[in-house]
Coordinates of C-alpha atoms and ligand atoms in Angstrom, one line a residue:
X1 CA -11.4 18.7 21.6
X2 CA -14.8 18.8 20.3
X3 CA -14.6 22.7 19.4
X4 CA -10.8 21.7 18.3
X5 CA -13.1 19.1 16.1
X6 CA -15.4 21.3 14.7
X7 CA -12.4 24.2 13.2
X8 CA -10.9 21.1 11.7
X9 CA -14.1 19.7 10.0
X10 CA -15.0 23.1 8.3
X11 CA -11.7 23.7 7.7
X12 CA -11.1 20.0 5.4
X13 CA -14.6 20.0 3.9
X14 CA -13.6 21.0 0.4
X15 CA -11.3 18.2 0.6
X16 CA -13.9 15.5 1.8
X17 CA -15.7 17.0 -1.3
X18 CA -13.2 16.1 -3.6
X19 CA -12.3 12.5 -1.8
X20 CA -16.2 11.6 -2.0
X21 CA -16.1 12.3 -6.1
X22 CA -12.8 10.1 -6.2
X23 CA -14.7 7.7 -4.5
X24 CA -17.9 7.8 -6.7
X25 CA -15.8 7.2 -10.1
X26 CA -13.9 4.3 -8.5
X27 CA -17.1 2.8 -7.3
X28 CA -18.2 3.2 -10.6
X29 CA -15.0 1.9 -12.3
X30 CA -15.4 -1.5 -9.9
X31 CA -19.5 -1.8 -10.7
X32 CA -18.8 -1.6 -14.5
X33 CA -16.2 -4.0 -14.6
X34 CA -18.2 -6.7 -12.8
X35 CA -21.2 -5.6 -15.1
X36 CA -19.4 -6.1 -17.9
X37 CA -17.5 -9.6 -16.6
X38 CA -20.8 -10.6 -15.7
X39 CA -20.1 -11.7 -12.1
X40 CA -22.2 -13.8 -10.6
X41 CA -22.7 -16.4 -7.3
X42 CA -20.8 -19.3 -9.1
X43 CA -17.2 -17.1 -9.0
X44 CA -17.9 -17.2 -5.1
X45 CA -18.1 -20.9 -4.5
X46 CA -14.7 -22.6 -3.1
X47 CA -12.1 -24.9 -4.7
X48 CA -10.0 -27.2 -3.3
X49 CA -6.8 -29.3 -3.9
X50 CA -4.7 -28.2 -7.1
X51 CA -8.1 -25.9 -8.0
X52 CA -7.4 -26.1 -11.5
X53 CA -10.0 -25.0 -13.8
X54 CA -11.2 -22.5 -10.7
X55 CA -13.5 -20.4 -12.7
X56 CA -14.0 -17.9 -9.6
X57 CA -10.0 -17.4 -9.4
X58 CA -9.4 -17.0 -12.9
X59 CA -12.5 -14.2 -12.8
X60 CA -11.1 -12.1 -9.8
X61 CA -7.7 -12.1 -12.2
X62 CA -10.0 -10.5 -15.3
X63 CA -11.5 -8.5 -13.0
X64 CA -8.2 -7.0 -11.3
X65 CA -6.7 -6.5 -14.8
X66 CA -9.5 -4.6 -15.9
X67 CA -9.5 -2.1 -12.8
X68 CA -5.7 -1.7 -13.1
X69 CA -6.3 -1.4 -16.8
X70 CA -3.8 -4.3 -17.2
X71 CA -3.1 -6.8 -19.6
X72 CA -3.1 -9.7 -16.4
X73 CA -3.5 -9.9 -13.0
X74 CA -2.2 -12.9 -10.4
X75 CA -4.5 -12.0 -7.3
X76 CA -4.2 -14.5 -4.5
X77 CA -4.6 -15.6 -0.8
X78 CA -1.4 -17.7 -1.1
X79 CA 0.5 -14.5 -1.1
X80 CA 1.0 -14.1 2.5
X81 CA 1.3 -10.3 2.4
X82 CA 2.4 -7.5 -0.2
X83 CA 5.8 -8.0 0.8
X84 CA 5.8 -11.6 -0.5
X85 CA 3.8 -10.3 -3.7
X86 CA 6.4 -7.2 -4.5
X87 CA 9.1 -10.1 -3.8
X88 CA 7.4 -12.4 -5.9
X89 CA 7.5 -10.0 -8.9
X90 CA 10.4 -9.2 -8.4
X91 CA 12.6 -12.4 -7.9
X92 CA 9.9 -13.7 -11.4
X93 CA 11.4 -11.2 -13.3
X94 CA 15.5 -10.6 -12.5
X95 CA 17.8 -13.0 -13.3
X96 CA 21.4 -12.9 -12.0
X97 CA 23.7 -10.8 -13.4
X98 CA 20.6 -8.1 -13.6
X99 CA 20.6 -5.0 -12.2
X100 CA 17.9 -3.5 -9.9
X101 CA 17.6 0.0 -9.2
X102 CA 15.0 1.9 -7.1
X103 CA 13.9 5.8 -7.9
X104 CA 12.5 6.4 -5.0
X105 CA 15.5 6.3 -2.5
X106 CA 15.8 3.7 0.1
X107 CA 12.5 1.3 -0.3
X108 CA 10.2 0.0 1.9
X109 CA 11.5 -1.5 5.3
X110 CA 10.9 -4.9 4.2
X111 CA 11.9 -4.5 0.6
X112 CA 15.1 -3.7 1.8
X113 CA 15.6 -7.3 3.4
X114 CA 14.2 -8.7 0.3
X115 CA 16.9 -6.9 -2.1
X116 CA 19.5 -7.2 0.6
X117 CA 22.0 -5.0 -0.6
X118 CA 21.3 -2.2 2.7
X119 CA 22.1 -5.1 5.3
X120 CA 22.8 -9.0 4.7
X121 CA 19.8 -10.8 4.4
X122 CA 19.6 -14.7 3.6
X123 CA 17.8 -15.6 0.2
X124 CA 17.5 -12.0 -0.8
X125 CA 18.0 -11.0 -4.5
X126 CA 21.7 -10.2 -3.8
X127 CA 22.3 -14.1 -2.8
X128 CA 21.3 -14.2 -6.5
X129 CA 23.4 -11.9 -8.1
X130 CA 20.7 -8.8 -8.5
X131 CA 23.2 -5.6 -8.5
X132 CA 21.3 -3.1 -6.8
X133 CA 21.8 0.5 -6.9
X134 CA 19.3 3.7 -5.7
X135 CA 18.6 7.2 -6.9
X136 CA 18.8 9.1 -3.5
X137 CA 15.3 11.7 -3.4
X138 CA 16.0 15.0 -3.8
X139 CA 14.5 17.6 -1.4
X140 CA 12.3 14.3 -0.4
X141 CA 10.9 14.1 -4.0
X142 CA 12.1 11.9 -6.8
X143 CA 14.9 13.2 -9.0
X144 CA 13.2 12.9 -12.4
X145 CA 16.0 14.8 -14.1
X146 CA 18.7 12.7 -12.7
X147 CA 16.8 9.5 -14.1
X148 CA 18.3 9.9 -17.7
X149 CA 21.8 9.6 -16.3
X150 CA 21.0 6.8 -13.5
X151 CA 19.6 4.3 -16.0
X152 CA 22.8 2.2 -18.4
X153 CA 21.5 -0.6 -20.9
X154 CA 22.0 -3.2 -18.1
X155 CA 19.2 -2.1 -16.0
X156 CA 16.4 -4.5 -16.1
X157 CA 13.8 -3.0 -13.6
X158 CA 13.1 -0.1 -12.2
X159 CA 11.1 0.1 -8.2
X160 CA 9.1 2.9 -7.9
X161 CA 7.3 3.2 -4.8
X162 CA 4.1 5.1 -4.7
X163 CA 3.3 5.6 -0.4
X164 CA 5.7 7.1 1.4
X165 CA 6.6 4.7 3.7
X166 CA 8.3 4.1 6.5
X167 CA 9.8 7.6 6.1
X168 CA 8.6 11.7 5.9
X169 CA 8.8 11.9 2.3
X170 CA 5.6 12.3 0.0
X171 CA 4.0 10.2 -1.8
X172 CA 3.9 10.0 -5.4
X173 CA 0.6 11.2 -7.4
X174 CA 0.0 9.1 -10.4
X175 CA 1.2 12.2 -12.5
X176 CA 4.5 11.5 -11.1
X177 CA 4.5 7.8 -11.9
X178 CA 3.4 8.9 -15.2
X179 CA 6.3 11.2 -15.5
X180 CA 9.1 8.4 -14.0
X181 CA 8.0 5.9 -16.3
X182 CA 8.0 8.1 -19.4
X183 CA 11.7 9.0 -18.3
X184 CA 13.0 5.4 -18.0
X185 CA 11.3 4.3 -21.1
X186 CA 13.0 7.6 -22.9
X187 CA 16.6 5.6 -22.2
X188 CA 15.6 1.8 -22.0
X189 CA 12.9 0.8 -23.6
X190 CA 13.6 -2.6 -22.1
X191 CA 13.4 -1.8 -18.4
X192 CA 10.6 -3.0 -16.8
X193 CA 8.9 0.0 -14.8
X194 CA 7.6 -1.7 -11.5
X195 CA 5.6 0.0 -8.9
X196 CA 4.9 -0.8 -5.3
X197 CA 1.3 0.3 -5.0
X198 CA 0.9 -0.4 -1.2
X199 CA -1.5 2.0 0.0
X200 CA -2.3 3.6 -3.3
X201 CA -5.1 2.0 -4.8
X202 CA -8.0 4.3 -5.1
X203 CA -6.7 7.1 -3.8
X204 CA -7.0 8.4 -7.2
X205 CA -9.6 8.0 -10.2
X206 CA -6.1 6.5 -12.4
X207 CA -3.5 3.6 -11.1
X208 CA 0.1 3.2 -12.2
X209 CA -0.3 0.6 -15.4
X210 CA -2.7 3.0 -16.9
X211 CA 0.1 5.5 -16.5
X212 CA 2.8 4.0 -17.9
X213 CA 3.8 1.3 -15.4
X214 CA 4.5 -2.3 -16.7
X215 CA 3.8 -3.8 -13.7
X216 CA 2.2 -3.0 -9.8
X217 CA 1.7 -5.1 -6.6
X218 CA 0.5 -4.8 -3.7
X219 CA -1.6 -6.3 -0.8
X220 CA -5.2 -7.4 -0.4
X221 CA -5.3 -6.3 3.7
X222 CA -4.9 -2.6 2.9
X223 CA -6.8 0.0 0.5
X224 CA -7.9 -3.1 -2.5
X225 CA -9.2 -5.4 0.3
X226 CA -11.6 -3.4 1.3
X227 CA -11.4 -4.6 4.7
X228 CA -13.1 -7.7 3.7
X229 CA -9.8 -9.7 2.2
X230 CA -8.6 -12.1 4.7
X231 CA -4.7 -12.2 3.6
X232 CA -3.4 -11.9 0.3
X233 CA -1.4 -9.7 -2.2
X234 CA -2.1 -9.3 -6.4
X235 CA 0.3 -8.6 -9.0
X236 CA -1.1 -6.9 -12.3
X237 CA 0.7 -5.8 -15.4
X238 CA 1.7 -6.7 -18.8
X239 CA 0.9 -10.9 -19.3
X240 CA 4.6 -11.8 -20.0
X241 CA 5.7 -10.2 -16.6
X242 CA 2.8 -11.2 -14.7
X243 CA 3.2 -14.8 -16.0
X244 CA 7.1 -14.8 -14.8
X245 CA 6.2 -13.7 -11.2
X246 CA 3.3 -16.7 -11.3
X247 CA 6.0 -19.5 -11.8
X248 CA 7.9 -17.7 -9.0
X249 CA 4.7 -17.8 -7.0
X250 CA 3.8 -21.3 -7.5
X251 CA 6.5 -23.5 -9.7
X252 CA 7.8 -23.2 -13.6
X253 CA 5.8 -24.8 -15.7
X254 CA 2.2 -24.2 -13.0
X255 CA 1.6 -20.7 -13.1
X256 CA -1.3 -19.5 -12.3
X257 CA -3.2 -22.0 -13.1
X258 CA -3.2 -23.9 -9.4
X259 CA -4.2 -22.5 -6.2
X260 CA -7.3 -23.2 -3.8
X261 CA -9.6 -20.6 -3.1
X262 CA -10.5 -21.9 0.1
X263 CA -13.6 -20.2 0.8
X264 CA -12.5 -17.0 0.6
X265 CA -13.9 -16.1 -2.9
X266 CA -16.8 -14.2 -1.8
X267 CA -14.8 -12.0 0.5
X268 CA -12.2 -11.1 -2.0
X269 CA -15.0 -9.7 -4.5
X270 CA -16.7 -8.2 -1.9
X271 CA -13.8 -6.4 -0.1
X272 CA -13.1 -5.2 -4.2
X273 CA -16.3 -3.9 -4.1
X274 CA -16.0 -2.1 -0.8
X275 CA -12.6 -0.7 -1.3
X276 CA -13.7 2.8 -3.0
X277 CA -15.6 3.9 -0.3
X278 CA -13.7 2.0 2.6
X279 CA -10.4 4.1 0.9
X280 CA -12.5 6.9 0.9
X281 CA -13.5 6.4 4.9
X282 CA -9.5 6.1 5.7
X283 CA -8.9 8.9 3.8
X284 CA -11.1 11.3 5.8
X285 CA -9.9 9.9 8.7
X286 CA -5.9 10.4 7.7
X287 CA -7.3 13.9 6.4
X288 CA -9.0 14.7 9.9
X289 CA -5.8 13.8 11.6
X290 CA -3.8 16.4 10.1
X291 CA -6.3 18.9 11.1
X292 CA -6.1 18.2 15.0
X293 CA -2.6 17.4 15.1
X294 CA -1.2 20.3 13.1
X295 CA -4.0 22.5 15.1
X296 CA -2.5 21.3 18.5
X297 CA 1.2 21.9 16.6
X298 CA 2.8 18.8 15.5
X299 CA 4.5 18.7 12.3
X300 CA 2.2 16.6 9.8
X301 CA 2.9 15.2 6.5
X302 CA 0.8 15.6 4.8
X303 CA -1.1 18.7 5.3
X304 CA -4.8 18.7 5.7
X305 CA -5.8 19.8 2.4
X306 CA -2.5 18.5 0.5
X307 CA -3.7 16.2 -2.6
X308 CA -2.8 12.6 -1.4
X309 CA -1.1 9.7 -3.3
X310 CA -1.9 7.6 -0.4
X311 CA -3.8 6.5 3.1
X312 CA -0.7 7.0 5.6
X313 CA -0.9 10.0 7.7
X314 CA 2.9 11.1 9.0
X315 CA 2.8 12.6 12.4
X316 CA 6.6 13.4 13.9
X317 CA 6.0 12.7 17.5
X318 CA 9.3 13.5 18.5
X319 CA 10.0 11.0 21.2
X320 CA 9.6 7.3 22.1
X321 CA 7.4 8.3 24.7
X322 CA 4.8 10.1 23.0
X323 CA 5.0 7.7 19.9
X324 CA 4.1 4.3 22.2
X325 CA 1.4 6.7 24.1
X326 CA -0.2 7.4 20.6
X327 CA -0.1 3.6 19.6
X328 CA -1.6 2.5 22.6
X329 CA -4.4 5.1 22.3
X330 CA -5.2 3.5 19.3
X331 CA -5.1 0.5 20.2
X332 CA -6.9 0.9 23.6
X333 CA -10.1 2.2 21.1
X334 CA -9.7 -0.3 18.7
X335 CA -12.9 -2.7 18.1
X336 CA -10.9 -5.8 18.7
X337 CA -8.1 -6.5 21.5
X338 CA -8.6 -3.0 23.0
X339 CA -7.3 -4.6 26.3
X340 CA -4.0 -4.8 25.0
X341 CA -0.8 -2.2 25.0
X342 CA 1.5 -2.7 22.1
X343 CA 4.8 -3.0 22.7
X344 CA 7.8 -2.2 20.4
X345 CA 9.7 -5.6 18.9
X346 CA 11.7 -7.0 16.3
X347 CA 9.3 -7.6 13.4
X348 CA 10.2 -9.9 10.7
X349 CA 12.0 -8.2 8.1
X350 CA 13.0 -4.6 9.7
X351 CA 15.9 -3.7 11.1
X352 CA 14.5 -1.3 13.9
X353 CA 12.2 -1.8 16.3
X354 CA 8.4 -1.4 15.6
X355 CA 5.2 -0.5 17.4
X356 CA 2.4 -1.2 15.8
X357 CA -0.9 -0.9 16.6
X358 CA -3.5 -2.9 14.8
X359 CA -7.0 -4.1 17.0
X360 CA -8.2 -5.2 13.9
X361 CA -10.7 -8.0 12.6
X362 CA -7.8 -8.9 10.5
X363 CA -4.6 -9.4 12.1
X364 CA -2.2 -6.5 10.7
X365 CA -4.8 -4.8 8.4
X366 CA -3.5 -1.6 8.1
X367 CA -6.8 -0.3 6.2
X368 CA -8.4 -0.8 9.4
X369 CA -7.7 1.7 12.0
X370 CA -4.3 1.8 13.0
X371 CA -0.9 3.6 13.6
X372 CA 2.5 2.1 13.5
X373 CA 6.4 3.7 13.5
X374 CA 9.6 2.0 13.5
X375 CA 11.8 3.2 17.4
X376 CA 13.9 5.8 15.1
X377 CA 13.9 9.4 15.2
X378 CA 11.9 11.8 14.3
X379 CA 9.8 9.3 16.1
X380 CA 7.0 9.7 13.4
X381 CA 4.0 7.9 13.6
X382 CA 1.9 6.6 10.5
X383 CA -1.0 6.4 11.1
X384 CA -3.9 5.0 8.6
X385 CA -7.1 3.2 7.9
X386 CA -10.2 3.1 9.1
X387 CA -13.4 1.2 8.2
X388 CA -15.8 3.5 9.2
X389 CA -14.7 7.6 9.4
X390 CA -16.6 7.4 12.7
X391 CA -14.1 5.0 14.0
X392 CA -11.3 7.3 12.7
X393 CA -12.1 10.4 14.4
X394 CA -13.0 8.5 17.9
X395 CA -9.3 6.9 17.5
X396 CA -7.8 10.0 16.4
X397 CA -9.2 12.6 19.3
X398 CA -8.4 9.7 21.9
X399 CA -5.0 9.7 21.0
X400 CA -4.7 13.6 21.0
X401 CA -6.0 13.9 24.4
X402 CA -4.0 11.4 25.8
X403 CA -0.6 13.7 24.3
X404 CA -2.6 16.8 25.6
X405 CA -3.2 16.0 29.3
X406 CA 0.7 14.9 30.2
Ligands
PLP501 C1 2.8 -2.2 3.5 C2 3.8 -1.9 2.5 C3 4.5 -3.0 1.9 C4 4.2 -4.4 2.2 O1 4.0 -4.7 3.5 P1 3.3 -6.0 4.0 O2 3.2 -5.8 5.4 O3 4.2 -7.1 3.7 O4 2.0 -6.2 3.3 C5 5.4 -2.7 1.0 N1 5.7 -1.4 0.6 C6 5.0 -0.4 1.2 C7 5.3 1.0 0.8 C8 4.1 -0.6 2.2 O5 3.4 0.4 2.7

């Protein structure tokens, strides 16, 4: 393992090269923007009650718009993940009689549930009347000619999800967001481009709203946390969307003008701060993994020096075995609850069985080191995060000896 170690870091260095510039020019991107918002120790003290008039709140909102180049931002610990943000947008903007479509074939696990059109699902948008139709991936990518055809005057939103997933397809760069949006726009200029950007933030020097997006969500215990976010999600986007989603978030009427900080204020700015390099760190790591486990001849997606449009390493296991083995290596050399072996269970929201491993500070923050896969074949793994590359590459050559000495 620790030649095996050595090929693999000589052979990705290039790519760590171009990862560590990424990272600079986010970090710099970040810096400016609180330069030029002038942040300071008062946005860090906590509110309480209603919170209204919470000049720290209202600052990490300017501060996410800028970033995402967006018009508004809703960024909050009352979202209780990114699920519940992407819902949030999603149920703020459609009304019944709408019609939803996604162009990224079958969302997200959970997003599924939400839309419940796949499998019955109580409260979801189809309780609502949402009609819901998909634009199936071709070869695994997104069918960007088909788009013109798929989209009719009724459509009102568009999903378009940047990470992969749940599933062995790529990710999309921000040149294909870029190239979606322009196509839905070139049929409806009405329909609202939304993209799930779980896992995606800073993974590139451009986001999705700077690309043609009208709106993105996502969660603050992955890549925008920094690892420092205790919960929360953000919505960011043009102001007359972002404002619908906040009376869905709190009530019609509120907005986002309510909402205790609760002492997390600090940690939210700080975990922004972090989240270029701490992306950066997961990266390497997800890079790194590639290299051993395509070296000791897995199939990988994707491959060590593939450009990324996200933090999640694929890794197709192939059986149930080998899949819990790898989880519980990664959890066994995990910084927190390394004691315990995950088991596979019925997570809220999914339909199969998941394994999940996650001995993190946070509970579930999957930009800290872990690996998760739903029981299905090809039994893939997805594996991402890391705080510290060290920790990656301790986590990543446990779990390759433990598949190499059955
Ligand atoms: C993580 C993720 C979500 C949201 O999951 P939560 O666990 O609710 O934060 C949605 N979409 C994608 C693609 C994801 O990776």
């Amino acid at each position: 393992m620790i030649d095996l170690k050595k090929i693999v870091l000589d052979e990705v260095a290039e790519n760590f090269k171009r990862v560590e510039k990424i990272s600079e020019q986010n970090t710099l991107k970040v810096l400016n923007a609180m330069r030029e918002l002038k942040i300071s120790d008062t946005h860090f003290k906590t509110s309480t009650g209603y919170a209204y008039g919470d000049i720290g709140r209202e600052k990490l909102d300017a501060l996410f718009a800028k970033i995402f180049c967006a018009s508004s931002a809703l960024v909050r610990t009352q979202f209780v993940s990114g699920t519940h943000a992407l819902a949030t947008a999603l149920f703020g903007v459609l009304r019944p009689g709408d019609e939803l479509i996604s162009l990224t074939g079958e969302p997200y696990d959970t997003l599924q549930t939400v839309i419940g059109h796949a499998h019955p699902a109580k409260g979801s948008l189809k309780e609502f009347g949402v009609a819901y139709r998909e634009l199936p991936l071709l070869n695994g990518k997104v069918d960007i000619a088909a788009i013109k055809n798929f989209i009719t005057p009724k459509t009102r939103l568009a999903l378009i999800q940047r990470s992969r997933g749940y599933s062995m397809r790529e990710p999309l760069t921000t040149s294909d967001i870029e190239k979606i949006c322009a196509a839905v726009k070139s049929v409806n200029k009405n329909c609202v481009t939304f993209v799930d950007n779980c896992y995606g933030e800073f993974v590139e020097t451009r986001e999705p709203v700077e690309v043609g997006a009208d709106m993105a969500a996502g969660s603050l215990i992955k890549n925008i946390g920094g690892g420092l976010a205790p919960t929360g999600g953000y919505i960011v986007g043009k102001s007359d969307l972002v404002e619908l989603a906040s009376y869905r978030l709190t009530a019609p009427g509120m907005g986002n003008e309510l909402g205790a900080s609760l002492g997390t204020p600090r940690l939210l700015y700080q975990g922004l701060f972090m989240a270029p390099h701490v992306t950066a760190q997961a990266l390497k790591g997800a890079i790194f993994a590639a290299g051993i486990f395509s070296k000791l001849g897995y199939k990988i997606n994707p491959l060590p020096n593939e450009i990324r449009g996200d933090i999640i390493q694929a890794i197709e296991l192939g059986t149930a075995d080998k899949l819990i083995k790898f989880c519980r290596a990664i959890q066994n050399f995990s910084p927190v609850d390394s004691f315990a072996a995950p088991e596979p269970w019925d997570m809220p929201g999914y339909e199969d069985k998941v394994i999940m491993a996650a001995g993190t500070f946070v509970q579930g923050a999957s930009i800290e080191l872990s690996a998760d896969a739903p029981l299905r074949k090809p039994y893939a793994v997805y594996l991402q995060g890391g705080l510290t590359f060290e920790h990656a590459v301790i986590g990543i050559l446990a779990a390759a000896q433990i598949l190499e000495t059955e």
